[in-house]
Amino acid sequence: MTILENISLKNYNTFGIDVNAKRFITINSVDDLQQLLSEEKDLFLISGGSNMLLTKDIEKLVTHINIKGISIENEDDNFIEVTANAGENWHEFVLWSVENNYGGLENLSLIPGNIGTCPIQNIGAYGVEVKDTITKVIALEIETSELHTFSNQECNFDYRNSIFKNEVKDQFIIISVSFKLSKKNHTFHTSYGAIETELASKNIKNPTLKEISDAVIAIRKSKLPDPKKLGNSGSFFKNPVISVALFEKLIVEFPTIPSYKISETELKIPAGWLIEQAGFKGKRFGNCGVHEKQALVLVNYGNASGEEIVELAQKIQETILNTFGISLEIEVNVVT
Ligand code: EPU
């Protein structure tokens, strides 16, 4: 294990923010991680770097979790339980599952990031969340260096949320995630509008896993910027949940406001719509801006600092609060 000094993190975060790590180490195994923790515990973890906004140089030891490997845990005629280690790339794992005809992850194609971070924010897209397939998460406790298994239930999954963002935040390092996938009689989730339209445009009536994955890839490519070309962290804000009372007021002034009912008293509003209505979509502010095809995505045109992006986010939050009376919560992990 070698500690490198003064390493740029530009290629380690999908926003492409150029800050430095004073010290940087790559971890390839659980043994290495346990050895490191016996010497130093106050680490700054980085994996796929796809859900973070860095705003300054990192003083702590930046620890790049690069533990690889995919293994089969259990299998019968109908299901397979597969474990993937934290450093595996998410999308490559999804493609592997689709190629093997294992169902459950196809709607989550092309999401940036690695396996180790997928449970933290319970990644989701097109009507599916990763919590629907996760059976367990194995994580190393930083204080004791012991491995702990979290069952699906223990992970307390919620919309873009889990125990790893709350009760045990910063206490564990995720080592592997296990998934239960179908081998036949797959449950397809194609009712999400854009998927239906995409499949219909190709005249596909009974899609395969691969055809659904391809449809999702096509939709994402048409709306979401490729982080390799334009730095970004996916949706910057969560979709806000508002009361029916507020919604009834808003619909009078904004008759086209979209909404999804989540209970008798609450509705979810697409933040992208609010931001677009407020006039931000496609606007550039210095080195950063709001993506032209999906207003929920903030982008780095090349040389933005994290602070510039935070300022833009605050401007958007203020405008949305003043215009609609809705507080937008940042979904990305802002490192200050
Ligand atoms: N909309 C607009 N203008 C925009 C963007 C969206 O009016 O610029 C409205 C439209 O009415 C559209 C609706 O918002 O019908 C929903 O848009 P979209 O289907 O693009 O989804 P989203 O709610 O904006 C969420 C996730 C995405 C995920 C998509 C698809 C969150 C915070 N974001 O976005 O996740 O890919 O649904 O399921 O829940 C991510 O978390 O990084 C991410 C990309």
Short mmCIF file of N, CA and C in Angstrom, two decimals, residues 56-188:
data_model
loop_
_atom_site.label_atom_id
_atom_site.label_comp_id
_atom_site.label_asym_id
_atom_site.label_seq_id
_atom_site.Cartn_x
_atom_site.Cartn_y
_atom_site.Cartn_z
N LYS A 56 -13.12 21.95 -1.75
CA LYS A 56 -11.76 22.39 -1.40
C LYS A 56 -10.83 21.17 -1.27
N ASP A 57 -9.52 21.45 -1.15
CA ASP A 57 -8.56 20.36 -1.01
C ASP A 57 -8.92 19.51 0.21
N ILE A 58 -8.59 18.23 0.13
CA ILE A 58 -8.97 17.32 1.22
C ILE A 58 -7.74 17.07 2.11
N GLU A 59 -7.92 17.40 3.37
CA GLU A 59 -6.81 17.26 4.34
C GLU A 59 -6.66 15.81 4.79
N LYS A 60 -7.79 15.10 4.93
CA LYS A 60 -7.73 13.72 5.43
C LYS A 60 -7.11 12.81 4.37
N LEU A 61 -6.74 11.60 4.77
CA LEU A 61 -6.20 10.65 3.81
C LEU A 61 -7.34 10.20 2.87
N VAL A 62 -7.22 10.54 1.58
CA VAL A 62 -8.25 10.16 0.61
C VAL A 62 -8.04 8.68 0.28
N THR A 63 -9.08 7.89 0.53
CA THR A 63 -8.97 6.44 0.42
C THR A 63 -9.88 5.96 -0.70
N HIS A 64 -9.25 5.53 -1.77
CA HIS A 64 -10.01 5.10 -2.95
C HIS A 64 -10.32 3.61 -2.82
N ILE A 65 -11.60 3.30 -2.62
CA ILE A 65 -12.01 1.90 -2.44
C ILE A 65 -12.12 1.24 -3.81
N ASN A 66 -11.22 0.29 -4.04
CA ASN A 66 -11.13 -0.32 -5.38
C ASN A 66 -11.20 -1.85 -5.28
N ILE A 67 -11.99 -2.33 -4.31
CA ILE A 67 -12.06 -3.79 -4.09
C ILE A 67 -12.97 -4.39 -5.18
N LYS A 68 -12.40 -5.31 -5.98
CA LYS A 68 -13.13 -5.84 -7.14
C LYS A 68 -13.61 -7.27 -6.88
N GLY A 69 -14.48 -7.72 -7.73
CA GLY A 69 -14.90 -9.12 -7.68
C GLY A 69 -16.41 -9.30 -7.68
N ILE A 70 -16.86 -10.31 -8.42
CA ILE A 70 -18.29 -10.66 -8.45
C ILE A 70 -18.38 -12.15 -8.19
N SER A 71 -19.25 -12.57 -7.27
CA SER A 71 -19.36 -14.01 -7.01
C SER A 71 -20.83 -14.41 -6.82
N ILE A 72 -21.09 -15.67 -7.07
CA ILE A 72 -22.46 -16.17 -6.92
C ILE A 72 -22.60 -16.82 -5.55
N GLU A 73 -23.62 -16.38 -4.80
CA GLU A 73 -23.81 -16.86 -3.42
C GLU A 73 -24.71 -18.09 -3.39
N ASN A 74 -25.85 -17.95 -4.04
CA ASN A 74 -26.90 -18.97 -4.02
C ASN A 74 -27.59 -18.98 -5.37
N GLU A 75 -28.17 -20.11 -5.66
CA GLU A 75 -28.85 -20.20 -6.95
C GLU A 75 -29.87 -21.32 -6.91
N ASP A 76 -31.05 -21.09 -7.49
CA ASP A 76 -31.96 -22.21 -7.75
C ASP A 76 -32.52 -22.02 -9.15
N ASP A 77 -33.61 -22.69 -9.49
CA ASP A 77 -34.10 -22.60 -10.86
C ASP A 77 -34.62 -21.20 -11.19
N ASN A 78 -35.11 -20.50 -10.17
CA ASN A 78 -35.79 -19.22 -10.42
C ASN A 78 -34.94 -17.99 -10.14
N PHE A 79 -34.10 -18.08 -9.10
CA PHE A 79 -33.36 -16.90 -8.66
C PHE A 79 -31.88 -17.17 -8.51
N ILE A 80 -31.12 -16.07 -8.52
CA ILE A 80 -29.70 -16.16 -8.23
C ILE A 80 -29.36 -15.03 -7.26
N GLU A 81 -28.51 -15.32 -6.28
CA GLU A 81 -28.04 -14.25 -5.40
C GLU A 81 -26.57 -14.00 -5.74
N VAL A 82 -26.30 -12.76 -6.15
CA VAL A 82 -24.96 -12.40 -6.61
C VAL A 82 -24.38 -11.33 -5.69
N THR A 83 -23.11 -11.49 -5.34
CA THR A 83 -22.44 -10.48 -4.52
C THR A 83 -21.40 -9.75 -5.37
N ALA A 84 -21.45 -8.44 -5.33
CA ALA A 84 -20.45 -7.64 -6.06
C ALA A 84 -19.69 -6.79 -5.05
N ASN A 85 -18.39 -6.71 -5.23
CA ASN A 85 -17.57 -5.93 -4.31
C ASN A 85 -17.64 -4.44 -4.62
N ALA A 86 -17.33 -3.66 -3.57
CA ALA A 86 -17.58 -2.22 -3.61
C ALA A 86 -16.96 -1.49 -4.79
N GLY A 87 -15.79 -1.95 -5.25
CA GLY A 87 -15.08 -1.19 -6.30
C GLY A 87 -15.53 -1.52 -7.71
N GLU A 88 -16.47 -2.45 -7.86
CA GLU A 88 -16.98 -2.76 -9.21
C GLU A 88 -17.80 -1.59 -9.74
N ASN A 89 -17.67 -1.31 -11.02
CA ASN A 89 -18.44 -0.24 -11.64
C ASN A 89 -19.92 -0.66 -11.74
N TRP A 90 -20.82 0.24 -11.34
CA TRP A 90 -22.25 -0.10 -11.32
C TRP A 90 -22.76 -0.54 -12.69
N HIS A 91 -22.54 0.29 -13.71
CA HIS A 91 -23.14 0.01 -15.02
C HIS A 91 -22.58 -1.28 -15.62
N GLU A 92 -21.28 -1.52 -15.43
CA GLU A 92 -20.71 -2.77 -15.96
C GLU A 92 -21.36 -3.98 -15.28
N PHE A 93 -21.66 -3.83 -13.99
CA PHE A 93 -22.33 -4.93 -13.27
C PHE A 93 -23.74 -5.14 -13.84
N VAL A 94 -24.44 -4.04 -14.10
CA VAL A 94 -25.80 -4.16 -14.67
C VAL A 94 -25.71 -4.87 -16.04
N LEU A 95 -24.75 -4.45 -16.85
CA LEU A 95 -24.61 -5.09 -18.18
C LEU A 95 -24.31 -6.58 -18.04
N TRP A 96 -23.46 -6.92 -17.08
CA TRP A 96 -23.13 -8.34 -16.82
C TRP A 96 -24.41 -9.11 -16.46
N SER A 97 -25.25 -8.50 -15.60
CA SER A 97 -26.48 -9.19 -15.19
C SER A 97 -27.42 -9.36 -16.39
N VAL A 98 -27.52 -8.33 -17.21
CA VAL A 98 -28.42 -8.40 -18.37
C VAL A 98 -27.92 -9.46 -19.36
N GLU A 99 -26.60 -9.47 -19.59
CA GLU A 99 -26.04 -10.46 -20.53
C GLU A 99 -26.29 -11.89 -20.06
N ASN A 100 -26.31 -12.08 -18.75
CA ASN A 100 -26.54 -13.43 -18.20
C ASN A 100 -28.02 -13.74 -18.01
N ASN A 101 -28.87 -12.80 -18.47
CA ASN A 101 -30.32 -12.94 -18.34
C ASN A 101 -30.78 -13.01 -16.88
N TYR A 102 -30.12 -12.23 -16.00
CA TYR A 102 -30.56 -12.10 -14.62
C TYR A 102 -31.35 -10.79 -14.52
N GLY A 103 -32.61 -10.90 -14.08
CA GLY A 103 -33.49 -9.72 -14.10
C GLY A 103 -33.55 -8.97 -12.79
N GLY A 104 -33.74 -7.66 -12.88
CA GLY A 104 -33.96 -6.84 -11.69
C GLY A 104 -33.23 -5.51 -11.73
N LEU A 105 -32.12 -5.47 -12.48
CA LEU A 105 -31.31 -4.24 -12.47
C LEU A 105 -31.39 -3.47 -13.78
N GLU A 106 -32.09 -4.04 -14.79
CA GLU A 106 -32.04 -3.46 -16.13
C GLU A 106 -32.48 -1.99 -16.21
N ASN A 107 -33.48 -1.60 -15.36
CA ASN A 107 -33.93 -0.21 -15.38
C ASN A 107 -32.89 0.75 -14.81
N LEU A 108 -31.89 0.19 -14.13
CA LEU A 108 -30.87 1.02 -13.49
C LEU A 108 -29.60 1.10 -14.33
N SER A 109 -29.75 0.82 -15.64
CA SER A 109 -28.61 0.90 -16.55
C SER A 109 -28.07 2.32 -16.62
N LEU A 110 -26.78 2.39 -16.84
CA LEU A 110 -26.05 3.65 -17.11
C LEU A 110 -26.01 4.65 -15.94
N ILE A 111 -26.36 4.22 -14.74
CA ILE A 111 -26.19 5.12 -13.60
C ILE A 111 -24.70 5.14 -13.26
N PRO A 112 -24.12 6.35 -13.15
CA PRO A 112 -22.69 6.41 -12.83
C PRO A 112 -22.42 5.91 -11.41
N GLY A 113 -21.17 5.61 -11.11
CA GLY A 113 -20.80 5.24 -9.75
C GLY A 113 -20.44 3.77 -9.62
N ASN A 114 -20.12 3.37 -8.41
CA ASN A 114 -19.69 2.01 -8.14
C ASN A 114 -20.68 1.29 -7.23
N ILE A 115 -20.48 -0.02 -7.11
CA ILE A 115 -21.35 -0.85 -6.27
C ILE A 115 -21.43 -0.33 -4.84
N GLY A 116 -20.28 0.06 -4.28
CA GLY A 116 -20.22 0.40 -2.86
C GLY A 116 -21.10 1.56 -2.46
N THR A 117 -21.41 2.43 -3.40
CA THR A 117 -22.22 3.59 -3.02
C THR A 117 -23.70 3.42 -3.39
N CYS A 118 -24.03 2.36 -4.14
CA CYS A 118 -25.42 2.24 -4.59
C CYS A 118 -26.42 2.13 -3.43
N PRO A 119 -26.07 1.47 -2.30
CA PRO A 119 -27.08 1.41 -1.24
C PRO A 119 -27.19 2.71 -0.44
N ILE A 120 -26.12 3.50 -0.41
CA ILE A 120 -26.10 4.68 0.47
C ILE A 120 -27.28 5.59 0.13
N GLN A 121 -27.40 5.91 -1.15
CA GLN A 121 -28.51 6.79 -1.55
C GLN A 121 -29.63 6.00 -2.21
N ASN A 122 -29.59 4.67 -2.13
CA ASN A 122 -30.64 3.86 -2.73
C ASN A 122 -30.95 4.36 -4.14
N ILE A 123 -29.96 4.18 -5.04
CA ILE A 123 -30.10 4.70 -6.40
C ILE A 123 -31.41 4.19 -7.04
N GLY A 124 -31.97 5.03 -7.88
CA GLY A 124 -33.24 4.64 -8.50
C GLY A 124 -33.44 5.34 -9.82
N ALA A 125 -34.18 4.67 -10.70
CA ALA A 125 -34.54 5.29 -11.97
C ALA A 125 -35.64 4.48 -12.63
N TYR A 126 -36.51 5.16 -13.35
CA TYR A 126 -37.54 4.54 -14.17
C TYR A 126 -38.34 3.46 -13.42
N GLY A 127 -38.81 3.88 -12.24
CA GLY A 127 -39.74 3.03 -11.50
C GLY A 127 -39.10 1.92 -10.67
N VAL A 128 -37.77 1.88 -10.61
CA VAL A 128 -37.08 0.83 -9.84
C VAL A 128 -36.07 1.49 -8.91
N GLU A 129 -35.94 0.93 -7.70
CA GLU A 129 -34.89 1.38 -6.79
C GLU A 129 -34.03 0.17 -6.47
N VAL A 130 -32.76 0.42 -6.15
CA VAL A 130 -31.85 -0.71 -5.93
C VAL A 130 -32.28 -1.51 -4.71
N LYS A 131 -32.99 -0.90 -3.78
CA LYS A 131 -33.49 -1.62 -2.59
C LYS A 131 -34.39 -2.81 -2.96
N ASP A 132 -34.99 -2.76 -4.16
CA ASP A 132 -35.90 -3.83 -4.57
C ASP A 132 -35.16 -5.15 -4.78
N THR A 133 -33.85 -5.11 -5.00
CA THR A 133 -33.10 -6.35 -5.27
C THR A 133 -32.03 -6.65 -4.22
N ILE A 134 -31.66 -5.66 -3.39
CA ILE A 134 -30.57 -5.90 -2.43
C ILE A 134 -31.02 -6.88 -1.34
N THR A 135 -30.19 -7.90 -1.09
CA THR A 135 -30.48 -8.83 0.01
C THR A 135 -29.66 -8.48 1.24
N LYS A 136 -28.40 -8.08 1.03
CA LYS A 136 -27.58 -7.69 2.17
C LYS A 136 -26.43 -6.78 1.73
N VAL A 137 -25.93 -6.04 2.71
CA VAL A 137 -24.77 -5.16 2.49
C VAL A 137 -23.75 -5.53 3.56
N ILE A 138 -22.53 -5.85 3.13
CA ILE A 138 -21.47 -6.12 4.11
C ILE A 138 -20.58 -4.88 4.21
N ALA A 139 -20.35 -4.45 5.46
CA ALA A 139 -19.59 -3.21 5.67
C ALA A 139 -18.63 -3.40 6.84
N LEU A 140 -17.52 -2.69 6.75
CA LEU A 140 -16.50 -2.78 7.79
C LEU A 140 -16.72 -1.63 8.77
N GLU A 141 -16.77 -1.96 10.05
CA GLU A 141 -16.96 -0.89 11.03
C GLU A 141 -15.61 -0.21 11.26
N ILE A 142 -15.57 1.10 11.10
CA ILE A 142 -14.29 1.82 11.16
C ILE A 142 -13.67 1.70 12.55
N GLU A 143 -14.49 1.82 13.56
CA GLU A 143 -13.98 1.81 14.94
C GLU A 143 -13.33 0.46 15.31
N THR A 144 -13.99 -0.65 14.91
CA THR A 144 -13.53 -1.97 15.37
C THR A 144 -12.85 -2.80 14.28
N SER A 145 -12.93 -2.35 13.03
CA SER A 145 -12.43 -3.12 11.87
C SER A 145 -13.14 -4.45 11.68
N GLU A 146 -14.32 -4.59 12.28
CA GLU A 146 -15.08 -5.83 12.13
C GLU A 146 -16.09 -5.73 10.99
N LEU A 147 -16.32 -6.88 10.34
CA LEU A 147 -17.31 -6.90 9.26
C LEU A 147 -18.70 -7.06 9.85
N HIS A 148 -19.65 -6.32 9.29
CA HIS A 148 -21.01 -6.36 9.79
C HIS A 148 -21.93 -6.56 8.58
N THR A 149 -22.93 -7.44 8.76
CA THR A 149 -23.88 -7.66 7.66
C THR A 149 -25.18 -6.93 7.95
N PHE A 150 -25.60 -6.07 7.03
CA PHE A 150 -26.89 -5.37 7.15
C PHE A 150 -27.88 -6.08 6.23
N SER A 151 -28.99 -6.56 6.78
CA SER A 151 -30.03 -7.13 5.93
C SER A 151 -30.70 -5.97 5.19
N ASN A 152 -31.49 -6.32 4.19
CA ASN A 152 -32.22 -5.28 3.45
C ASN A 152 -33.01 -4.40 4.42
N GLN A 153 -33.69 -5.05 5.35
CA GLN A 153 -34.53 -4.29 6.29
C GLN A 153 -33.70 -3.36 7.17
N GLU A 154 -32.55 -3.88 7.61
CA GLU A 154 -31.69 -3.07 8.47
C GLU A 154 -31.12 -1.84 7.75
N CYS A 155 -31.12 -1.88 6.44
CA CYS A 155 -30.59 -0.73 5.69
C CYS A 155 -31.54 0.48 5.74
N ASN A 156 -32.76 0.29 6.21
CA ASN A 156 -33.75 1.39 6.30
C ASN A 156 -33.86 2.19 5.01
N PHE A 157 -34.02 1.49 3.92
CA PHE A 157 -34.05 2.19 2.63
C PHE A 157 -35.28 3.09 2.50
N ASP A 158 -35.07 4.22 1.86
CA ASP A 158 -36.16 5.14 1.55
C ASP A 158 -35.76 5.88 0.26
N TYR A 159 -36.58 6.79 -0.20
CA TYR A 159 -36.27 7.52 -1.44
C TYR A 159 -34.93 8.26 -1.31
N ARG A 160 -33.93 7.83 -2.09
CA ARG A 160 -32.57 8.39 -2.07
C ARG A 160 -32.02 8.47 -0.64
N ASN A 161 -32.29 7.44 0.15
CA ASN A 161 -31.91 7.50 1.56
C ASN A 161 -31.73 6.09 2.13
N SER A 162 -30.91 5.99 3.17
CA SER A 162 -30.68 4.72 3.87
C SER A 162 -30.04 4.99 5.22
N ILE A 163 -29.84 3.90 5.98
CA ILE A 163 -29.18 3.99 7.29
C ILE A 163 -27.76 4.59 7.15
N PHE A 164 -27.14 4.37 5.97
CA PHE A 164 -25.75 4.82 5.77
C PHE A 164 -25.65 6.34 5.62
N LYS A 165 -26.79 7.02 5.41
CA LYS A 165 -26.79 8.49 5.36
C LYS A 165 -27.25 9.05 6.69
N ASN A 166 -27.70 8.17 7.60
CA ASN A 166 -28.31 8.63 8.85
C ASN A 166 -27.64 7.99 10.07
N GLU A 167 -28.32 7.00 10.67
CA GLU A 167 -27.87 6.44 11.96
C GLU A 167 -26.40 6.03 11.99
N VAL A 168 -25.89 5.42 10.90
CA VAL A 168 -24.50 4.93 10.95
C VAL A 168 -23.58 5.72 10.00
N LYS A 169 -23.99 6.94 9.68
CA LYS A 169 -23.20 7.78 8.76
C LYS A 169 -21.74 7.87 9.23
N ASP A 170 -20.82 7.67 8.31
CA ASP A 170 -19.37 7.77 8.57
C ASP A 170 -18.84 6.72 9.54
N GLN A 171 -19.64 5.72 9.86
CA GLN A 171 -19.15 4.70 10.80
C GLN A 171 -18.73 3.40 10.11
N PHE A 172 -19.18 3.22 8.86
CA PHE A 172 -18.90 1.96 8.16
C PHE A 172 -18.35 2.23 6.76
N ILE A 173 -17.58 1.27 6.27
CA ILE A 173 -17.12 1.32 4.87
C ILE A 173 -17.74 0.12 4.16
N ILE A 174 -18.48 0.38 3.12
CA ILE A 174 -19.18 -0.72 2.44
C ILE A 174 -18.18 -1.54 1.63
N ILE A 175 -18.25 -2.85 1.81
CA ILE A 175 -17.32 -3.78 1.19
C ILE A 175 -17.97 -4.50 0.01
N SER A 176 -19.23 -4.93 0.21
CA SER A 176 -19.91 -5.64 -0.88
C SER A 176 -21.42 -5.50 -0.73
N VAL A 177 -22.09 -5.73 -1.84
CA VAL A 177 -23.55 -5.67 -1.85
C VAL A 177 -24.05 -6.93 -2.56
N SER A 178 -25.08 -7.58 -2.01
CA SER A 178 -25.64 -8.78 -2.64
C SER A 178 -27.04 -8.49 -3.19
N PHE A 179 -27.32 -9.11 -4.31
CA PHE A 179 -28.58 -8.84 -5.02
C PHE A 179 -29.28 -10.15 -5.34
N LYS A 180 -30.61 -10.17 -5.20
CA LYS A 180 -31.39 -11.33 -5.63
C LYS A 180 -32.01 -11.00 -6.99
N LEU A 181 -31.61 -11.75 -7.99
CA LEU A 181 -32.06 -11.46 -9.36
C LEU A 181 -32.82 -12.66 -9.91
N SER A 182 -33.76 -12.38 -10.81
CA SER A 182 -34.58 -13.48 -11.34
C SER A 182 -33.88 -14.14 -12.53
N LYS A 183 -34.06 -15.47 -12.64
CA LYS A 183 -33.48 -16.18 -13.79
C LYS A 183 -34.53 -16.45 -14.87
N LYS A 184 -35.80 -16.45 -14.44
CA LYS A 184 -36.89 -16.58 -15.43
C LYS A 184 -38.13 -15.89 -14.88
N ASN A 185 -39.19 -15.84 -15.65
CA ASN A 185 -40.43 -15.14 -15.25
C ASN A 185 -40.11 -13.76 -14.66
N HIS A 186 -39.28 -13.02 -15.36
CA HIS A 186 -38.85 -11.71 -14.87
C HIS A 186 -40.03 -10.76 -14.68
N THR A 187 -39.93 -9.89 -13.66
CA THR A 187 -40.93 -8.84 -13.50
C THR A 187 -40.41 -7.60 -14.23
N PHE A 188 -41.09 -7.23 -15.30
CA PHE A 188 -40.62 -6.08 -16.07
C PHE A 188 -41.28 -4.80 -15.56
#
